[in-house]
Short mmCIF file of C-alpha atoms in Angstrom, two decimals:
data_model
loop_
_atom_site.label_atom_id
_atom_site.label_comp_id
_atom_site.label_asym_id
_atom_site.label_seq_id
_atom_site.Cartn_x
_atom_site.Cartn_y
_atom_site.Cartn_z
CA UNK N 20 -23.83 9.70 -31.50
CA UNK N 21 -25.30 12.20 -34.15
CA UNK N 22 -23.97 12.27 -37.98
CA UNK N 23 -22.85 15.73 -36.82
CA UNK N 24 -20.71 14.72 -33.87
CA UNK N 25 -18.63 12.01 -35.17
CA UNK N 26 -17.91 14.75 -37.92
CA UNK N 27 -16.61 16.93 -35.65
CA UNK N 28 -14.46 14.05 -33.57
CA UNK N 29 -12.73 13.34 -36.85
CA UNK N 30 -8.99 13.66 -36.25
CA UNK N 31 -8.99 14.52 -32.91
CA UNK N 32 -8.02 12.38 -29.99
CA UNK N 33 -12.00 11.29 -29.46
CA UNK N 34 -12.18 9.32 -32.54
CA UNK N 35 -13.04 5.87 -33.01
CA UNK N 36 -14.45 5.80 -29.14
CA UNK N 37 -16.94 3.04 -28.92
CA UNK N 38 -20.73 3.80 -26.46
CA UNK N 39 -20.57 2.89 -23.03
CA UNK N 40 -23.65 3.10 -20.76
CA UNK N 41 -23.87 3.62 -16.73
CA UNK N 42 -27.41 2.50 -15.13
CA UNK N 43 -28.09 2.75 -11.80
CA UNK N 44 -30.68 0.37 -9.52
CA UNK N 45 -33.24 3.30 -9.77
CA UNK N 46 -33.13 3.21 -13.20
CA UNK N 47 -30.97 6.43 -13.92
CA UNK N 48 -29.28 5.84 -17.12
CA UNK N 49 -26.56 7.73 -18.36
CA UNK N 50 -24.85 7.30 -22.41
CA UNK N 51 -21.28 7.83 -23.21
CA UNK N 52 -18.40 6.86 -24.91
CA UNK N 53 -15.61 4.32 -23.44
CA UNK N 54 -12.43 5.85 -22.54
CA UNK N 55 -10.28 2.74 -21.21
CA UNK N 56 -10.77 -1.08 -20.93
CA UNK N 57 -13.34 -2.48 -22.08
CA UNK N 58 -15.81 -4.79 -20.16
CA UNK N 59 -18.95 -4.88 -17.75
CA UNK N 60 -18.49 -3.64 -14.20
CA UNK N 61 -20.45 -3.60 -11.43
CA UNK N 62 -20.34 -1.81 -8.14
CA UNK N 63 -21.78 1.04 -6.04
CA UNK N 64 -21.56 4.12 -7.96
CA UNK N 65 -20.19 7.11 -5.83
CA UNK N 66 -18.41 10.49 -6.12
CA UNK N 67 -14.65 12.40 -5.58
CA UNK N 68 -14.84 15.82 -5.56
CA UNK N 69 -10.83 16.28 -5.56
CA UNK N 70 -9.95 19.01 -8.53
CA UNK N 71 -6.79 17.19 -8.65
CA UNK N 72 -4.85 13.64 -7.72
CA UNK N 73 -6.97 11.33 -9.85
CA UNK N 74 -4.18 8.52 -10.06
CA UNK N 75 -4.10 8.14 -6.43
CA UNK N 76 -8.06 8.30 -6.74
CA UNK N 77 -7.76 5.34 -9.12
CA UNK N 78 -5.03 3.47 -7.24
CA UNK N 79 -6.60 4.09 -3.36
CA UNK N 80 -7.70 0.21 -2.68
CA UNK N 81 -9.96 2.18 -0.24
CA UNK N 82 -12.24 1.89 -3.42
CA UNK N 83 -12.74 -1.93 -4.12
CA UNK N 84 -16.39 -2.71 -5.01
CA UNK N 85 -17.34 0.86 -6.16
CA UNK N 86 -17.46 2.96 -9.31
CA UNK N 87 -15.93 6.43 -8.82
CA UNK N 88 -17.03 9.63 -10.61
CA UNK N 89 -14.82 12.78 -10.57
CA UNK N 90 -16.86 15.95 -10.07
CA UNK N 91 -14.14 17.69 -11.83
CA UNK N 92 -14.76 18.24 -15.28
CA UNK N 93 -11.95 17.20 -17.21
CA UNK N 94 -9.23 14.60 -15.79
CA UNK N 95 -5.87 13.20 -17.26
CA UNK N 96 -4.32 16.94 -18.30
CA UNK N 97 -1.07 16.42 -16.29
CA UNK N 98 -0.97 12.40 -17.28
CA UNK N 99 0.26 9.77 -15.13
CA UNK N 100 3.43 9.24 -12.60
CA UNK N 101 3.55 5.74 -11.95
CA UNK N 102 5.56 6.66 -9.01
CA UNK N 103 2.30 8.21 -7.49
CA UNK N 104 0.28 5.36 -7.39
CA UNK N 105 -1.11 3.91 -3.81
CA UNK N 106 -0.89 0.69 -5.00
CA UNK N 107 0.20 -1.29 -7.68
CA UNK N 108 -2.97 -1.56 -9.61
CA UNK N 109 -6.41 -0.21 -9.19
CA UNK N 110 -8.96 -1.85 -7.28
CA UNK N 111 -11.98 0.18 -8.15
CA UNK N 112 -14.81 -1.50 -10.37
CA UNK N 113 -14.93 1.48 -12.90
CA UNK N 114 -14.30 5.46 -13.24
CA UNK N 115 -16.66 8.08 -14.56
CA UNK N 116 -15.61 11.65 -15.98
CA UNK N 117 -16.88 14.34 -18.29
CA UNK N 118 -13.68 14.27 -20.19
CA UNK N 119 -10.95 12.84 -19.83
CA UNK N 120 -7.92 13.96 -21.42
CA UNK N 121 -5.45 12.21 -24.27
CA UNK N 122 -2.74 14.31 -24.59
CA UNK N 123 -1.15 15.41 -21.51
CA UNK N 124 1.38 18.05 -20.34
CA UNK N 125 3.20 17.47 -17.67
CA UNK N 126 7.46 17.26 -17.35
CA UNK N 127 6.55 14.17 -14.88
CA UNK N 128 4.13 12.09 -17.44
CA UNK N 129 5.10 9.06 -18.47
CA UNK N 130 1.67 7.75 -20.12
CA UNK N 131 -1.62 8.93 -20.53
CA UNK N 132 -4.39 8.48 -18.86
CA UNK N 133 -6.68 6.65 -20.80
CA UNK N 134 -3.33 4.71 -21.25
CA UNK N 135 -3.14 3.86 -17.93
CA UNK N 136 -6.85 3.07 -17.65
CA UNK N 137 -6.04 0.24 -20.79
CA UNK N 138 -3.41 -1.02 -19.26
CA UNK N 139 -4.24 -1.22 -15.83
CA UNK N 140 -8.23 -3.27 -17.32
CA UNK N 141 -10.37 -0.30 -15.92
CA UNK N 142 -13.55 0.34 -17.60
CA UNK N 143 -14.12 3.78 -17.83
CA UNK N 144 -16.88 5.97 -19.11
CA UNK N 145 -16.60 10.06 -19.82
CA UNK N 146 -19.35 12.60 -22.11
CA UNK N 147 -21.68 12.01 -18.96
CA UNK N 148 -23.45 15.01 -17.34
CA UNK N 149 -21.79 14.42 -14.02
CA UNK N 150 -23.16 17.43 -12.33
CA UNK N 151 -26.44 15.63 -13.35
CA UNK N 152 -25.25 12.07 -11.85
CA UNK N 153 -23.84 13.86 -8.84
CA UNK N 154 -26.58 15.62 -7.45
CA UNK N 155 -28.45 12.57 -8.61
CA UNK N 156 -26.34 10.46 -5.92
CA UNK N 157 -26.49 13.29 -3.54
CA UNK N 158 -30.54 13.51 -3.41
CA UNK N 159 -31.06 9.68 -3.54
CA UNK N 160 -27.90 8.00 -1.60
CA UNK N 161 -25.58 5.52 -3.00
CA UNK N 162 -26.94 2.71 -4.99
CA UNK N 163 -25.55 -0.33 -7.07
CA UNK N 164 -24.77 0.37 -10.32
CA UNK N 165 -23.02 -1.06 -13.71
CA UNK N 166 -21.29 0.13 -15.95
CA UNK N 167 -21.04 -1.65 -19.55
CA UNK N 168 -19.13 -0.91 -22.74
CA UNK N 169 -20.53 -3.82 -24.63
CA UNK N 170 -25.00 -3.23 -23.44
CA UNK N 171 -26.03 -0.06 -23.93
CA UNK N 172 -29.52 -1.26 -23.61
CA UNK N 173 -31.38 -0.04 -20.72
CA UNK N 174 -34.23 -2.98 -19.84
CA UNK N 175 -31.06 -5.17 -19.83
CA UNK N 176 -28.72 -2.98 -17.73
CA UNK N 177 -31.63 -2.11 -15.63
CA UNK N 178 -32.03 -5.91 -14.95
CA UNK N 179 -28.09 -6.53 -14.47
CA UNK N 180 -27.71 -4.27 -12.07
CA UNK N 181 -30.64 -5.47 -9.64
CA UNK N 182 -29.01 -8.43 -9.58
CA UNK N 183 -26.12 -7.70 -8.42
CA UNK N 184 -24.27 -7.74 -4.88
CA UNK N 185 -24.77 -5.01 -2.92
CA UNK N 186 -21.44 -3.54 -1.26
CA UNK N 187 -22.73 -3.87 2.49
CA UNK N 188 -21.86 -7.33 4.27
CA UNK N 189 -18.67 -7.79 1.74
CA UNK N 190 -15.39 -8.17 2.89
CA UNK N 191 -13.42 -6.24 0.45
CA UNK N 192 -10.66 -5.98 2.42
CA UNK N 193 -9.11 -9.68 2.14
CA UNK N 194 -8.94 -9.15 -1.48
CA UNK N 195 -6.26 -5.62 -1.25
CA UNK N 196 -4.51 -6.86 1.30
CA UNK N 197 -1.31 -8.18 1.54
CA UNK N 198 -1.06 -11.96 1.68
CA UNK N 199 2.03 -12.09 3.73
CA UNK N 200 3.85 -9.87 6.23
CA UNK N 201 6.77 -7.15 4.40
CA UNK N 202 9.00 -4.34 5.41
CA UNK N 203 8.67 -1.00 4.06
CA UNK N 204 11.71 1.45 4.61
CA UNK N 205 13.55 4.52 3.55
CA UNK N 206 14.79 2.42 0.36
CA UNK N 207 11.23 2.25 -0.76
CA UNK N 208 10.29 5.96 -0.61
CA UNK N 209 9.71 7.13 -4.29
CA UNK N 210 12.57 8.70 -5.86
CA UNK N 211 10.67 10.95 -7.83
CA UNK N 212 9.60 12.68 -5.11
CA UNK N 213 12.46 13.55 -3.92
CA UNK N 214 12.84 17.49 -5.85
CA UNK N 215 9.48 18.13 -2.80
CA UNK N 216 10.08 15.77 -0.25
CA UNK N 217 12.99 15.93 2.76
CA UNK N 218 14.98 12.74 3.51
CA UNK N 219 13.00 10.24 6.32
CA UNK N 220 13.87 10.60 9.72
CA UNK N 221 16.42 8.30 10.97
CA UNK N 222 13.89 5.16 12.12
CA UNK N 223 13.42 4.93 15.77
CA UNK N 224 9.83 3.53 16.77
CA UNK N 225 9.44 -0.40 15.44
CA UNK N 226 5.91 -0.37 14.10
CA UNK N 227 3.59 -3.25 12.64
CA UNK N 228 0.41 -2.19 10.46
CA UNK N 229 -2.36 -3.97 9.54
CA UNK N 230 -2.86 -3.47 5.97
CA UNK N 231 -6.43 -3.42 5.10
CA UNK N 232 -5.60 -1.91 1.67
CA UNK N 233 -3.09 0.73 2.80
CA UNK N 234 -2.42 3.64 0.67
CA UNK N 235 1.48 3.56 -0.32
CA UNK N 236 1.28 7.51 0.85
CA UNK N 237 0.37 6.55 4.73
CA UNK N 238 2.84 3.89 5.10
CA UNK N 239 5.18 6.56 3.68
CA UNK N 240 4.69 8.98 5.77
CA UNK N 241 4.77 6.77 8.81
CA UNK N 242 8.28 5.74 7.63
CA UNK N 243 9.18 9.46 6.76
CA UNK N 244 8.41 10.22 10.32
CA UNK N 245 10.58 7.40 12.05
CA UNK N 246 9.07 4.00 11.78
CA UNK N 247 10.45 0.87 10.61
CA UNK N 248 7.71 -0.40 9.46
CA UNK N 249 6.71 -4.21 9.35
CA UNK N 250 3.11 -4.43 7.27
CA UNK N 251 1.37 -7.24 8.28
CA UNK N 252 -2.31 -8.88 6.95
CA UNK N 253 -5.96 -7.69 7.78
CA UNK N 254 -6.52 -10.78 9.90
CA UNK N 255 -2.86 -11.70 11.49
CA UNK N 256 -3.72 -12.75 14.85
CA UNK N 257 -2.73 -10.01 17.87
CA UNK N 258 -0.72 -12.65 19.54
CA UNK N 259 1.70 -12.86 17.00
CA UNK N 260 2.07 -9.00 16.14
CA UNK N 261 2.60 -8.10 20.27
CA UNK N 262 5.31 -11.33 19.68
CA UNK N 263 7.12 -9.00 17.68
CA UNK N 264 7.38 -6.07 20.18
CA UNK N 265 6.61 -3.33 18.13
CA UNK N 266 6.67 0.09 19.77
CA UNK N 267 2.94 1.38 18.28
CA UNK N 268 0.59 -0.64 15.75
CA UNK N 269 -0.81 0.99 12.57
CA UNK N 270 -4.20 0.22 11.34
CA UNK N 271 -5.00 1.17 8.12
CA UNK N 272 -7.71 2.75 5.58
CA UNK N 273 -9.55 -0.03 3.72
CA UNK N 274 -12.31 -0.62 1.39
CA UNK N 275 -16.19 -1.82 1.97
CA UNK N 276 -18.52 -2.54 5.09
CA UNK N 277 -16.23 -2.69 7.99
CA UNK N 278 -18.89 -4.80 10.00
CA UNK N 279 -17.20 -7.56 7.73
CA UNK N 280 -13.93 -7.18 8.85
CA UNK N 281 -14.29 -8.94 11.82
CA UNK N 282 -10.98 -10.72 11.53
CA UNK N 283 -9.25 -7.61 12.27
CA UNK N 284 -11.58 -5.73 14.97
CA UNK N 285 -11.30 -8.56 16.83
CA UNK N 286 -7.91 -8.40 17.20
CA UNK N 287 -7.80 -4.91 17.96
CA UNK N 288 -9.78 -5.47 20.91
CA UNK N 289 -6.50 -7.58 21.96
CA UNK N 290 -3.94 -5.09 21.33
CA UNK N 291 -5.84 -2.38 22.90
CA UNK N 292 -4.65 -1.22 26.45
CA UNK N 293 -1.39 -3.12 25.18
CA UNK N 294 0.46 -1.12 22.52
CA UNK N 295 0.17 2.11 21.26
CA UNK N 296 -2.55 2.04 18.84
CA UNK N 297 -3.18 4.50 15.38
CA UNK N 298 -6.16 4.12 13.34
CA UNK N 299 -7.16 6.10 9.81
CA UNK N 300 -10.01 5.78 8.30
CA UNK N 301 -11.30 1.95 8.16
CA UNK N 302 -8.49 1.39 10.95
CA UNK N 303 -10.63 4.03 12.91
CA UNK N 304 -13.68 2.32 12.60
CA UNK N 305 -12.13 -0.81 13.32
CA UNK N 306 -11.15 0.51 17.05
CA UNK N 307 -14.15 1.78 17.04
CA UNK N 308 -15.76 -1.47 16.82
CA UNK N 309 -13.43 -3.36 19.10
CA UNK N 310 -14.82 -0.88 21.51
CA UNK N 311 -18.20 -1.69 21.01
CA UNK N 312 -19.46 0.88 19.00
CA UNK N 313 -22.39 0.64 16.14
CA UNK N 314 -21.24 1.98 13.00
CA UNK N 315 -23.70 3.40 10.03
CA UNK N 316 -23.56 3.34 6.58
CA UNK N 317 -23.85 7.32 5.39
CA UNK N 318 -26.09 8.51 2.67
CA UNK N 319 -23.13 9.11 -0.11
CA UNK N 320 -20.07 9.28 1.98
CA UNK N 321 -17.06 11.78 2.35
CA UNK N 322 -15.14 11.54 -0.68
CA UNK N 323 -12.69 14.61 -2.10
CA UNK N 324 -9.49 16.37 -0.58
CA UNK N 325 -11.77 19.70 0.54
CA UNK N 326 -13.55 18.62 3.71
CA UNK N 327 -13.44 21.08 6.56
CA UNK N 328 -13.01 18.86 10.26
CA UNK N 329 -12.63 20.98 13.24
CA UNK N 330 -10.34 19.73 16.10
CA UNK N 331 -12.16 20.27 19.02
CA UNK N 332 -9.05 19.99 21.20
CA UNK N 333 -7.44 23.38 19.47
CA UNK N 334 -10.56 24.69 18.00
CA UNK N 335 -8.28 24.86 14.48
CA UNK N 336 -10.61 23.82 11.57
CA UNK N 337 -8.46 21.41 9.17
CA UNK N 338 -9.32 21.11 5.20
CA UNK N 339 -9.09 17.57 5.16
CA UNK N 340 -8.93 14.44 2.44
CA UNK N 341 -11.53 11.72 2.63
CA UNK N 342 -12.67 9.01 1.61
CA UNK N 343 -15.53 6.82 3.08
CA UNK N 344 -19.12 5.42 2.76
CA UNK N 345 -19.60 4.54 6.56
CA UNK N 346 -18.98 5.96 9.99
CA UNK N 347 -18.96 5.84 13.93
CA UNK N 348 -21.81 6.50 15.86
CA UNK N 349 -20.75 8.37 18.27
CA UNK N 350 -23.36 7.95 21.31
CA UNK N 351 -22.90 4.01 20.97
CA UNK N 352 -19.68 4.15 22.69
CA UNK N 353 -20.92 5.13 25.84
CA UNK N 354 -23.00 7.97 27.85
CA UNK N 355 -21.40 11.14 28.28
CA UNK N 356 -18.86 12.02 31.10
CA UNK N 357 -20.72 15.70 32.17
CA UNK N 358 -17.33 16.67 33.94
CA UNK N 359 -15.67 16.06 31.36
CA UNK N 360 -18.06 17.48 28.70
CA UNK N 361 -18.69 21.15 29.91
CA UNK N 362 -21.31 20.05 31.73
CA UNK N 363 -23.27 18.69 29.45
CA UNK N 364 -25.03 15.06 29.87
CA UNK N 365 -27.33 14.04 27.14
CA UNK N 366 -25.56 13.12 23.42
CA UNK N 367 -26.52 15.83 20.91
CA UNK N 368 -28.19 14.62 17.50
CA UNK N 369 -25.67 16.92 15.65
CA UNK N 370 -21.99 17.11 16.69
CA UNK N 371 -21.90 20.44 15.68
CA UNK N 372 -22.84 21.20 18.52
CA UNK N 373 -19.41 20.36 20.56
CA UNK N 374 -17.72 22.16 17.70
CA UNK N 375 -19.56 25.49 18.31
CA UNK N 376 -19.63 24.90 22.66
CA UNK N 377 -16.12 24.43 21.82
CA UNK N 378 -16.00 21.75 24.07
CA UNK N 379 -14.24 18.02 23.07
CA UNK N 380 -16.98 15.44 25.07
CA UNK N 381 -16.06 12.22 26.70
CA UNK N 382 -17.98 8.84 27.11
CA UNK N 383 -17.28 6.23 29.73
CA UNK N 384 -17.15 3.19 27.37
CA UNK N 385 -17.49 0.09 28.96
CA UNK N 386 -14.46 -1.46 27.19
CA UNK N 387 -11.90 0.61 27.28
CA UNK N 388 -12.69 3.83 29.83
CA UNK N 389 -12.62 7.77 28.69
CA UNK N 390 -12.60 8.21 25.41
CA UNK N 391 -12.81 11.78 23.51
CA UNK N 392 -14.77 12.48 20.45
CA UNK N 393 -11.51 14.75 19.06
CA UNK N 394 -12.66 15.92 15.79
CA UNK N 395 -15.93 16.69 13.75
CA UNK N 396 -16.89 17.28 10.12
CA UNK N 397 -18.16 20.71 9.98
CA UNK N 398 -20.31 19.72 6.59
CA UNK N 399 -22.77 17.31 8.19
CA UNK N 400 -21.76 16.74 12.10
CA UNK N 401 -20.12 13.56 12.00
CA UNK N 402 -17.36 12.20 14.29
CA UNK N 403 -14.11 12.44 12.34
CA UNK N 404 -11.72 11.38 15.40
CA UNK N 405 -11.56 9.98 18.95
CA UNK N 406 -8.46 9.60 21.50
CA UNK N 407 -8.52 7.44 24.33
CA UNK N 408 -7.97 8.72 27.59
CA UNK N 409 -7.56 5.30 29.69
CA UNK N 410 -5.38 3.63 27.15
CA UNK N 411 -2.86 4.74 24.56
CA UNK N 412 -4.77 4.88 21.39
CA UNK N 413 -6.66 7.21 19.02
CA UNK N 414 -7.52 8.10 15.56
CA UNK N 415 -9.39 9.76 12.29
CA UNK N 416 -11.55 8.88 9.63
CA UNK N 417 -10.06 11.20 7.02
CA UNK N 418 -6.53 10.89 5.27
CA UNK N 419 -3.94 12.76 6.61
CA UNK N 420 -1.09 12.00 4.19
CA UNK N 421 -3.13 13.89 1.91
CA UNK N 422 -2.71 12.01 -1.60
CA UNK N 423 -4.37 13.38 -2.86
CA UNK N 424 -5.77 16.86 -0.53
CA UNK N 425 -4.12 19.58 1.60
CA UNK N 426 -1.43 18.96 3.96
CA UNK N 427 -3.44 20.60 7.24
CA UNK N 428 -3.78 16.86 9.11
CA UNK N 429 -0.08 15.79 8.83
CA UNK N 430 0.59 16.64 12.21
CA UNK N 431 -1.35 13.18 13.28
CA UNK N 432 2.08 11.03 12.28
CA UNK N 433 4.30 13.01 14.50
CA UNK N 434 1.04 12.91 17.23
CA UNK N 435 2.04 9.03 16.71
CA UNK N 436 5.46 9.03 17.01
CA UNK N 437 4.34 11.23 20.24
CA UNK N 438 1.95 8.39 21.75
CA UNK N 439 4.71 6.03 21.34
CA UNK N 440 6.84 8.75 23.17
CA UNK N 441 4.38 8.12 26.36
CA UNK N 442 3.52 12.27 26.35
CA UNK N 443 0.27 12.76 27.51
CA UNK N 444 0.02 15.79 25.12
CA UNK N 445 0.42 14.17 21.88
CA UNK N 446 -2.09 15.48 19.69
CA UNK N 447 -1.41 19.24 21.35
CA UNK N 448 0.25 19.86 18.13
CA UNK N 449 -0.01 23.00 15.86
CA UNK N 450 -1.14 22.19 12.41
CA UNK N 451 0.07 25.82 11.40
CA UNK N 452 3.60 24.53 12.83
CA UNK N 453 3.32 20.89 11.23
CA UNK N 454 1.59 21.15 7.87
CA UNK N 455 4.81 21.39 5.86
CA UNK N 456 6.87 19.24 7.76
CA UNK N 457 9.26 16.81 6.09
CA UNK N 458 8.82 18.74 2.44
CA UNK N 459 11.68 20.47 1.23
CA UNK N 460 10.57 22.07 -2.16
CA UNK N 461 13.81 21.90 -3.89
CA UNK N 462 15.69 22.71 -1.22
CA UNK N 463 19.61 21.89 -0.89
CA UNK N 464 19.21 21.48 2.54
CA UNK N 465 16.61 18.61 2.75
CA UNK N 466 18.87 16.61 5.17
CA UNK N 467 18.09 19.81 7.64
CA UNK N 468 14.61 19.68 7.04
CA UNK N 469 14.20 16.16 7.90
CA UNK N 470 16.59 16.71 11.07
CA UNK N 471 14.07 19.35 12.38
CA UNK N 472 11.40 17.17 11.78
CA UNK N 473 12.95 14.67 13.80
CA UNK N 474 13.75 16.59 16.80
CA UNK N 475 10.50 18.52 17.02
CA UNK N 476 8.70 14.66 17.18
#
């Protein structure tokens, strides 16, 4: 830092910050100043482009193994909730802003975020050209990466960092999951949210999720919507969950490679056919394996809370929150059903396609029967959904509790509660009708809001 610059940090809330450095495998280096813990981190470097909900950015254990840089230029304005976290610390290796700010203003604050980032050990870096790192990431894929706030020295970083693990083949999720089986109920539903959110419905469906580093926010909204909810670990065996009689079983989002999360796609395969089953995200792919199904690592992922997916059920085009470095390849479930795809019999290299034929394809998988490819990202053609047609199951890649993003998607909890219902015309739900459901904004009358909700499920 110039003579000039550290003039001009003088008595503001900059001073005293000590260098940091980010250096990617290709050798892309990037200078800054340190902004929370301090340490060396290593992990794959990728990007959110969310304008808003950085603490449950921080907080999703979705994010175990990488480091996360917000595409929005300054972070930390409206502080920290610890009420809004998704779990009770972050997992992430390290963050990576252009500013982050000191000195919040928000009435629900209670620390800031560079605070937070101390407290909670994350090493964090901001004063980096992230358009530059961004488009960087974009152009050349994700790559390993460290980030150091005591070796700013490139041949050394440079050398660190190609000697590190890579994220694929690691099983992230046995380290966020729980170690033991809990209950989550109406008692545990943040207070603080209560001036937005309706009461939860009165619980009527007996549910058991695997939790493969759930966000707080899904389980939430599973429990807003009528579930007592028993969360169970990534690998409990399927015996003993069907033991318990549940009405549906929840599988959840979750960090890393999910070829390495064989302990709980193998179980899936069990419960399949047997229980209702509901998948987001990781818990997607993980049916998705148990039917046989290849999965790929994408280029840089889906990460942000502005991602259009079109349901190719209703032809309604959802803005959706995701967050994910690998997906479903579609064709490897099966060939195409041509009666059941508008004729059509060869898979198309861009499921696109389907969304403009408006037409929802089916594949006669081997496993498990009919299933429907239900949902497509409009940004780059890839599957976002399926629904079985054989067997009472389905599920998304993207997050539809929407913490952070828009609430266009929540109509998939009461599409669960639905399935569990045995109606054949679950997900025939319209997200115009369902996107505020449950939220009361202030409202007297919450207890009304959440009785409609119920009723309508």
């Amino acid at each position: 830092m110039s003579e000039v610059s550290e003039q001009l940090l003088k008595g503001t809330t900059k001073e005293g910050q000590r260098p940091a450095a980010l250096m990617l495998e290709d050798g892309t280096f990037f200078t800054g100043t340190a902004c929370g813990a301090t340490g060396e981190v290593y992990g794959e470097i990728c990007f959110n482009t969310s304008l808003e909900g950085y603490l449950e950015v921080l907080t999703d254990p979705s994010y175990a193994g990488q480091i996360v840089t917000m595409t929005y230029p300054q972070i930390g304005n409206y502080g920290v909730n610890p009420e809004d976290a998704q779990a009770a610390r972050p997992a992430l290796s390290g963050l990576v802003a252009r500013d982050v700010c000191a000195c919040p203003s928000n009435w629900r604050s209670s620390v800031s975020l560079p605070d937070f980032l101390r407290q909670s050990n994350v090493v964090a870096l901001e004063g980096v050209d992230t358009r530059a790192l961004v488009r960087h990431v974009r152009d050349h894929g994700a790559m390993r990466a460290v980030l150091s706030t005591e070796d700013v020295n490139p041949e050394s970083l440079l050398a660190k960092v190609r000697a590190s693990a890579p994220l694929v083949g690691e099983n992230h999720v046995q380290r966020v999951s729980v170690p033991e089986k809990r209950q989550v109920g109406a008692e545990q539903l943040p207070k603080s949210h209560s001036f937005a959110v309706a009461p939860a419905a009165k619980a009527r469906y007996k549910v058991v999720a695997y939790d493969c580093g759930a966000k707080e926010s899904i389980l939430h909204n599973l429990v807003r919507c009528g579930c007592d909810l028993t969360v169970v670990p990534w690998n409990t065996p399927a015996e003993e969950v069907l033991a318990m009689q549940p009405d549906g079983v929840f599988l959840s989002n979750g960090p890393g490679d999910p070829e390495a999360v064989e302990g709980t796609y193998s179980q899936v395969e069990k419960l399949l056919g047997k229980v209702p089953v509901f998948g987001i995200c990781l818990g997607h792919q993980m049916i998705a394996k148990a039917s046989g199904a290849e999965i790929e690592k994408l280029k840089y992922g889906h990460r942000g809370g502005n991602h259009p997916v079109m349901n190719l059920r209703t032809g309604r085009v959802e803005i959706t929150a995701q967050n994910h470095g690998f997906g479903l390849v579609w064709p490897s479930l099966g060939p195409l059903v041509p009666a059941l795809s508008g004729g059509f019999r060869n898979h198309q290299p861009d499921l696109c396609f389907w969304a403009r034929s408006r037409k929802a394809p089916v594949v006669d998988n081997p496993r498990f029967g009919r299933i429907q490819l239900t949902h497509v990202n409009l940004n780059d053609g890839t599957p976002e959904g399926i629904a079985f047609l054989d067997v009472p199951a389905f599920s998304v890649q993207y997050h539809p509790e929407a913490s952070p993003g828009p609430t266009d998607a929540h109509y998939l909890f009461t599409a669960f509660t639905r399935l569990m219902d045995g109606r054949e015309d679950y997900l025939d739900i319209d997200i115009a009708d369902d996107r505020l459901a449950g939220w009361s904004f202030g409202s007297a009358d919450g207890a009304a809001v959440a009785g409609a909700v119920e009723g309508r499920a």
